[in-house]
CSV table of C-alpha atoms in Angstrom, one decimal:
chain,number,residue,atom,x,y,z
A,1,UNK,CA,89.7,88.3,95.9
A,2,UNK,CA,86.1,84.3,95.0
A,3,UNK,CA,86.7,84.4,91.1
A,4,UNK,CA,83.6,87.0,89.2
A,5,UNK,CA,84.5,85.1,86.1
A,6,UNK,CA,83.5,81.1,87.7
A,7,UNK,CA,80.8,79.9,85.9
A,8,UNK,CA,78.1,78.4,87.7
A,9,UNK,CA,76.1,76.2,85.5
A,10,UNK,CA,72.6,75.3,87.2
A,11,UNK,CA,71.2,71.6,87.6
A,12,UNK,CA,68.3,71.2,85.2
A,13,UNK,CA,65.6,68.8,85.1
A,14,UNK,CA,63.6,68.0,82.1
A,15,UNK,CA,60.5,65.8,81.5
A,16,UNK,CA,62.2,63.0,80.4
A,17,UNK,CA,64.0,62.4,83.3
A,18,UNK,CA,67.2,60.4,83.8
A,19,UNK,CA,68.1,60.2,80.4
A,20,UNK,CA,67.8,64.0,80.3
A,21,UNK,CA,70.3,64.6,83.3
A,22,UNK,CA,73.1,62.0,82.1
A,23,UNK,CA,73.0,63.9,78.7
A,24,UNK,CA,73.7,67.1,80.2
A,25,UNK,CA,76.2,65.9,83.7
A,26,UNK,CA,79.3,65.0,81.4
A,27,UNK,CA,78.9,68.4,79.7
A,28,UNK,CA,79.2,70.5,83.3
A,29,UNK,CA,81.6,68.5,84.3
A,30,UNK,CA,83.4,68.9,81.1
A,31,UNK,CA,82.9,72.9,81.6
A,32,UNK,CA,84.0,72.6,85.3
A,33,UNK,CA,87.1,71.1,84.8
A,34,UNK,CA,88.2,73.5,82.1
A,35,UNK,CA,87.1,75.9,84.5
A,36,UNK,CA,89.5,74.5,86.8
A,37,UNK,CA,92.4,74.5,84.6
A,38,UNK,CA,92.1,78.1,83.6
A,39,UNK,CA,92.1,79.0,87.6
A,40,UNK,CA,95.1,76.3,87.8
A,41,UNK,CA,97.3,78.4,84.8
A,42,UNK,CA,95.9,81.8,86.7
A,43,UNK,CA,97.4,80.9,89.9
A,44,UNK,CA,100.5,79.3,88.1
A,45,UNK,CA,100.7,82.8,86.5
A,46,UNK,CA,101.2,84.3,89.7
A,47,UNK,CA,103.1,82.6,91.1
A,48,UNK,CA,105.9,82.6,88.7
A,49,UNK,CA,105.2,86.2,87.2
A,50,UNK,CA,105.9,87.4,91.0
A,51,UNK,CA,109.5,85.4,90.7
A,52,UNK,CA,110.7,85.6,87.6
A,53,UNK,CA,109.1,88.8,85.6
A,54,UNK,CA,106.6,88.2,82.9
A,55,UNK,CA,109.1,88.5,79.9
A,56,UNK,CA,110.9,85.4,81.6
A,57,UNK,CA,108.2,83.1,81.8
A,58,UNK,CA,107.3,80.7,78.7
A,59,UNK,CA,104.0,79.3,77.9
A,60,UNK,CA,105.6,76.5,78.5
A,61,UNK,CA,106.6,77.1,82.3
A,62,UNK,CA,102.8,78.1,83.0
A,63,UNK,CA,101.6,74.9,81.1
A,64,UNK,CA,104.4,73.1,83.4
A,65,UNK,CA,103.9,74.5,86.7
A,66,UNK,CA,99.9,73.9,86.2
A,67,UNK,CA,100.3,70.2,85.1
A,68,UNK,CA,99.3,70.7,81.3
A,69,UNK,CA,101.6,71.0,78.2
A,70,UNK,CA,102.7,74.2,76.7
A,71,UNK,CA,100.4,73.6,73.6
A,72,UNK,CA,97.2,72.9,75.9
A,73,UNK,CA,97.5,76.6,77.3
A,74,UNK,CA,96.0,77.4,73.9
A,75,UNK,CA,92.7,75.8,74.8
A,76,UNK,CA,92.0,78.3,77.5
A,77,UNK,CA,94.3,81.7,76.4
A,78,UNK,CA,94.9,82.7,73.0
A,79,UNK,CA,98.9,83.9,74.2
A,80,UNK,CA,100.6,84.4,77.3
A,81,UNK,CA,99.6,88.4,76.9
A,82,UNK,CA,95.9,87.3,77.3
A,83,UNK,CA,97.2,85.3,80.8
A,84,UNK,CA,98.5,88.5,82.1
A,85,UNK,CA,95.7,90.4,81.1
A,86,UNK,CA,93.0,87.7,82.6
A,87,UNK,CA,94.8,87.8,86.0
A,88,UNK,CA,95.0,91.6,86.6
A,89,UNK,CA,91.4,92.6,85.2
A,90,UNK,CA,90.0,89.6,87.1
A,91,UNK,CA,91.1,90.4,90.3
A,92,UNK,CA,90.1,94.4,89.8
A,93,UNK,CA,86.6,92.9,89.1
A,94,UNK,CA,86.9,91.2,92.3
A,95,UNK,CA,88.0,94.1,94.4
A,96,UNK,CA,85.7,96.6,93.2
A,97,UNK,CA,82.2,93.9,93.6
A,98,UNK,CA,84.1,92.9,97.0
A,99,UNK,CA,84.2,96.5,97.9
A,100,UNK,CA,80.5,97.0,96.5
A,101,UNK,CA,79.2,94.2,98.6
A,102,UNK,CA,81.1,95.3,102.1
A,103,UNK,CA,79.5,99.0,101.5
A,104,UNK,CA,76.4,97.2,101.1
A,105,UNK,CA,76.6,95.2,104.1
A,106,UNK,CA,77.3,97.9,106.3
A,107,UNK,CA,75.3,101.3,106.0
A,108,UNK,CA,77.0,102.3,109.6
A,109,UNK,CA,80.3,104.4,107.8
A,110,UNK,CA,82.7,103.7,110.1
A,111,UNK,CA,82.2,100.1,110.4
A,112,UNK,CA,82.2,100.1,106.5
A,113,UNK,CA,85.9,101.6,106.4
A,114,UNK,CA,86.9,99.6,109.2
A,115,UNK,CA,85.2,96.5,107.0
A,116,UNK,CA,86.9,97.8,104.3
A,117,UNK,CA,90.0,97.9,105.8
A,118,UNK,CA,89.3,94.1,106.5
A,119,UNK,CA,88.7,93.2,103.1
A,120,UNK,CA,92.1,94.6,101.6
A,121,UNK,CA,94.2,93.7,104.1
A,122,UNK,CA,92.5,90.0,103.4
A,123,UNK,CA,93.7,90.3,99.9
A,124,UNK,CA,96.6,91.7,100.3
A,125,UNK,CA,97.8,89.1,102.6
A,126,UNK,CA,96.3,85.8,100.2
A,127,UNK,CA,97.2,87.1,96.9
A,128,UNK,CA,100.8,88.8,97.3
A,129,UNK,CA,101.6,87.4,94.1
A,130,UNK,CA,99.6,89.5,92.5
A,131,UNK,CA,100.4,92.3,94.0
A,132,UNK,CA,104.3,92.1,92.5
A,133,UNK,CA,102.8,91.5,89.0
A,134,UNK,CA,100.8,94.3,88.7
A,135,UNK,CA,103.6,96.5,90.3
A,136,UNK,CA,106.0,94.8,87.9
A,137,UNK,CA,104.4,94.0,84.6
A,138,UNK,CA,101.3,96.3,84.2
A,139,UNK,CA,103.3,98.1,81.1
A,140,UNK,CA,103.0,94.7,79.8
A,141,UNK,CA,99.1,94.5,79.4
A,142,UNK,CA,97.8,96.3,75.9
A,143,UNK,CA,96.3,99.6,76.2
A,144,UNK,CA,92.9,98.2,76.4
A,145,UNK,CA,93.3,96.1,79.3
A,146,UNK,CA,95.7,98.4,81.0
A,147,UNK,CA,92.3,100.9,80.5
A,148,UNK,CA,89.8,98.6,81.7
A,149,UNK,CA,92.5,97.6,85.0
A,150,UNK,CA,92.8,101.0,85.6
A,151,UNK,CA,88.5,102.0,85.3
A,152,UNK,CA,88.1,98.9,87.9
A,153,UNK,CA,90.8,100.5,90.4
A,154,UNK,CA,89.4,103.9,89.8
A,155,UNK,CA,85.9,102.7,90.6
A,156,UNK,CA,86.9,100.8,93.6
A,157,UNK,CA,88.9,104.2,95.0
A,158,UNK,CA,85.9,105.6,94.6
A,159,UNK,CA,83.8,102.9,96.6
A,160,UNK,CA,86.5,104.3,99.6
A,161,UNK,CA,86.3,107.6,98.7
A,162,UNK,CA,82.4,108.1,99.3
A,163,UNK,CA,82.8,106.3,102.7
A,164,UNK,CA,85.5,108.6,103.5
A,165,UNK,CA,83.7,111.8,102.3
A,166,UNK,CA,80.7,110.7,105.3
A,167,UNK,CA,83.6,110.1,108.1
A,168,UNK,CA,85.0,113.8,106.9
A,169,UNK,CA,82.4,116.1,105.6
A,170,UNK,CA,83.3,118.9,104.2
A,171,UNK,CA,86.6,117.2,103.1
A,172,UNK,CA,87.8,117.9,99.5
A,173,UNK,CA,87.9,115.0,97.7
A,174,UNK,CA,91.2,115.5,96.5
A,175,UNK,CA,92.6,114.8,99.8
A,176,UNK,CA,89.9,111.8,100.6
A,177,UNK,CA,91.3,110.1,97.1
A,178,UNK,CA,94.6,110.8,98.5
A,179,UNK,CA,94.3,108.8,102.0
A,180,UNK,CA,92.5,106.2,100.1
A,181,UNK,CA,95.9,105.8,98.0
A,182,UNK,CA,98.2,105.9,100.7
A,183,UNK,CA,96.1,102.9,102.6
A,184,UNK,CA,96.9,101.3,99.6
A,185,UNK,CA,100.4,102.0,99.2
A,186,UNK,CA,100.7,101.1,102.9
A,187,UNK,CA,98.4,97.4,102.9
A,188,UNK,CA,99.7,96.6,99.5
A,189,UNK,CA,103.3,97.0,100.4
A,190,UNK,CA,103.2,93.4,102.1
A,191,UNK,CA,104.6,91.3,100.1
A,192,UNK,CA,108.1,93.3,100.7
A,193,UNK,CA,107.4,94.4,104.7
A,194,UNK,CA,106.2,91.3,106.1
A,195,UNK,CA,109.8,89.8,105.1
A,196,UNK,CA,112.4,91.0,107.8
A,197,UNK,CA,116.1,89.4,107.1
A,198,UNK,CA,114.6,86.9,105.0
A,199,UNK,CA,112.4,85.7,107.1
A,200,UNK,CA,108.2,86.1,106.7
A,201,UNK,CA,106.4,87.7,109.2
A,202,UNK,CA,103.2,85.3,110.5
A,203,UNK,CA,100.0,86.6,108.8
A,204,UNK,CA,98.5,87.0,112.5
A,205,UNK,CA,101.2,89.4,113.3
A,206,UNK,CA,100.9,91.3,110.5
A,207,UNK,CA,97.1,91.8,110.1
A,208,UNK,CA,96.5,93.4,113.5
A,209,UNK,CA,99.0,95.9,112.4
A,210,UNK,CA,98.2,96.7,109.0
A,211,UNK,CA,95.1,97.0,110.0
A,212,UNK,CA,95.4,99.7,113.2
A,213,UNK,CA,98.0,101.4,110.9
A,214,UNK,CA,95.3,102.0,107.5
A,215,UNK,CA,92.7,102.8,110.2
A,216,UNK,CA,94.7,105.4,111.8
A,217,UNK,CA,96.1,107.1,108.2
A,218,UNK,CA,92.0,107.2,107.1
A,219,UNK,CA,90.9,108.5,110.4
A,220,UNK,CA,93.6,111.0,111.5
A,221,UNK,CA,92.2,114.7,111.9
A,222,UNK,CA,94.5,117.5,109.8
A,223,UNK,CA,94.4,120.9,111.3
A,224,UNK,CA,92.8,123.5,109.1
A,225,UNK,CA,96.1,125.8,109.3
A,226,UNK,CA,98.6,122.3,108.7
A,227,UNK,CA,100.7,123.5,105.8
């Protein structure tokens, strides 16, 4: 899931000239590298939420693991709660434009699911991490973020749902929701199925199946008289 919440501040010229872009350059960079340290304590989040469990993780480990002191963590989150909270809404935002974008892209519907498909298997495989967090320690988010995580995941379902809903007309949409859920279940359980005997399973393996496997759950044909 590239970040919805970068900042991308614009060159501007003025009619003074040089003087005009030396006064604003050390204020990008200055923005750019805070920029970077706030990604740099997200993905040290991760990491060591995924391990160790958020109760079990100081402000101090994140500051640590990201190269800053505990204290500096203030600069960019008011309190380790906030961390949490920026990880998991962030990369909600970033599935459901992702989603957006791929629906966009392809007005064909099966090569949107199949796209789809793609695009979640992508993210399940490079951000496993966060995966186990929100598995583990949404009950830790307050109610408003755990709300606005769950509106974002609800919307994206929905992004799957109205491709399904064109594959399976006349479908109710209680059961299209339902094999959109269960491709989740099934992508998203990679970070504990690509591990066999404690060993990881290459990516390239693993894609190619995930991938056949979602395709077939989304695509399969249920007999009217099916129990």
């Amino acid at each position: 899931m590239a970040s919805t919440n970068a900042t991308q501040a614009g060159e501007r010229t003025s009619s003074t000239g040089s003087g005009s872009s030396s006064q604003h350059g050390p204020s990008t960079q200055r923005g750019q590298a805070k920029e970077n340290r706030r990604q740099a304590l997200l993905s040290a989040a991760a990491s060591l939420f995924a391990v160790n469990g958020f109760n079990r993780v100081s402000l101090e480990d994140l500051g640590a693991a990201a190269g800053v002191s505990g204290p500096a963590v203030y600069r960019h989150f008011p309190g380790k709660q906030a961390v949490l909270a920026d990880l998991l809404v962030t990369v909600s935002q970033e599935l459901l434009d992702g989603g957006l974008e791929v629906v966009a892209q392809n007005p064909d519907p099966a090569s949107a699911l199949r796209c789809l498909v793609e695009f979640q298997v992508d993210f399940a495989l490079g951000k496993p991490d966060v995966i186990r967090v929100q598995d583990r320690d949404f009950s830790n988010l307050s109610e408003q973020d755990q709300s606005a995580v769950r509106t974002l995941q609800l919307s994206y379902v929905e992004v799957w749902v109205d491709v399904l809903a064109k594959l399976h007309p006349g479908t109710e949409m209680a059961e299209l929701r339902m094999r959109a859920h269960a491709t989740f279940g099934l992508i998203n359980s990679t970070p504990h199925s690509v591990r066999s005997h404690g060993r990881k399973m290459a990516a390239r393996s693993a894609r190619p199946l995930l991938e056949r496997m979602a395709l077939a759950a989304l695509l399969v044909e249920v007999p009217q008289d099916s129990p």
